[in-house]
Amino acid sequence: MTTETAVPPAALAGTDPGAAVDLLRSMLEIPSPSGEEGPLARHLADVMRGWGLTARIDDAGNVIGETPARPGPRIMLLGHMDTVQGQLAVHLEGGRLHGRGAADAQGPLAAMVCAVAAHRGFPGQLVVVGVVEEETPKSRGAVHIGRTLARPDALIVGEPSGWPGIVIGYKGKLDLEYRVGCPATHPSNPVEKATESAAAFWQDVLELLGPEQGHASFATPGATLVGMRGDITEAELEVSIRTPVGFDQDGFVAALRERDQVRGRGGRLAVVNGVRAVEAERRGPVVRALSAGIRSIGGTPRPTLKTATSDMNTLAEVWDIPMATYGPGDSALDHSDEEHILVDDYLRGIAVLTTALGELTTLPTGDAGSAGELGGES
């Protein structure tokens, strides 16, 4: 598949179901694993221009489409272009569009492009962004947006919430690397070996998090041992911790380092990345607008909290603005070999976003100011 996919006419963008499905299918047919989003970004820029938006690709590789700037609120819709590795055959069968990214998260991003194109006359400005590398620890695309674009008046992040669902909160994430070395010795020597020190460090993580740690609740931290390598002389661990609202990430890292020092291991603990948990107001303007969109097509809004992390966390660290996450698709299919999206749900998602943007035309505008400085990144 090349990027010369036919672009539906501007008159159909966001209103004709066939044009909307063609857009998503064309996106799925362009492989875009993290770090290889360039072809998809160029394709989306062409589509956006064909649908009457201005479009550009920034220095990080993000694609940015905009309506004309008019007096009124500036609303950003941001989803990610990248997928995990492993391309799936793209096909439409039984009302389901299959392909890598159908749910996570090109379905939500395509719905955003359609909804923005349908509001080219928005009284204010709409900005739709496809970011790179959300599926990596650093979220490089969203970080770049937070540092280089002026703060909008409101933000909708695109992830699969199910068309009646609205994600109002995500846990934070703390990614750690631990390395430890020991002199070579015989396996029967009673001194602690590097592999044993690494295993003991993992136990320190669990003990410091407490007996309630786990991934079942939004209110408690949960740790995952992502990777481990090593032998008697050198060992390395990769640990990912999902953190609740109010969790002291800096204090936790300091406590781990203190334990390691007290026990004389001499390990090296590095913070790969850290973002804090975020929880939006249930009655905030973005949640209300999305709820109105869901009700407009006969649905009942379902505000939810997720134990995972998204670019909503990343941007909440620089922009104190109304925000929520929304998108058609079933998050249970993320990264799976069965990834697909129901076409009817995708079209419902477009309708919800289109109505929500209409609701946000009266949002009060603030001082958008300049780009922010991200905190919590190491």
mmCIF file of C-alpha atoms in Angstrom, residues 31-32 62:
data_model
loop_
_atom_site.group_PDB
_atom_site.id
_atom_site.type_symbol
_atom_site.label_atom_id
_atom_site.label_comp_id
_atom_site.label_asym_id
_atom_site.label_seq_id
_atom_site.Cartn_x
_atom_site.Cartn_y
_atom_site.Cartn_z
ATOM 1 C CA PRO A 31 2.191 0.195 8.774
ATOM 2 C CA SER A 32 3.088 2.656 11.528
ATOM 3 C CA ASN A 62 3.553 14.704 14.543
#
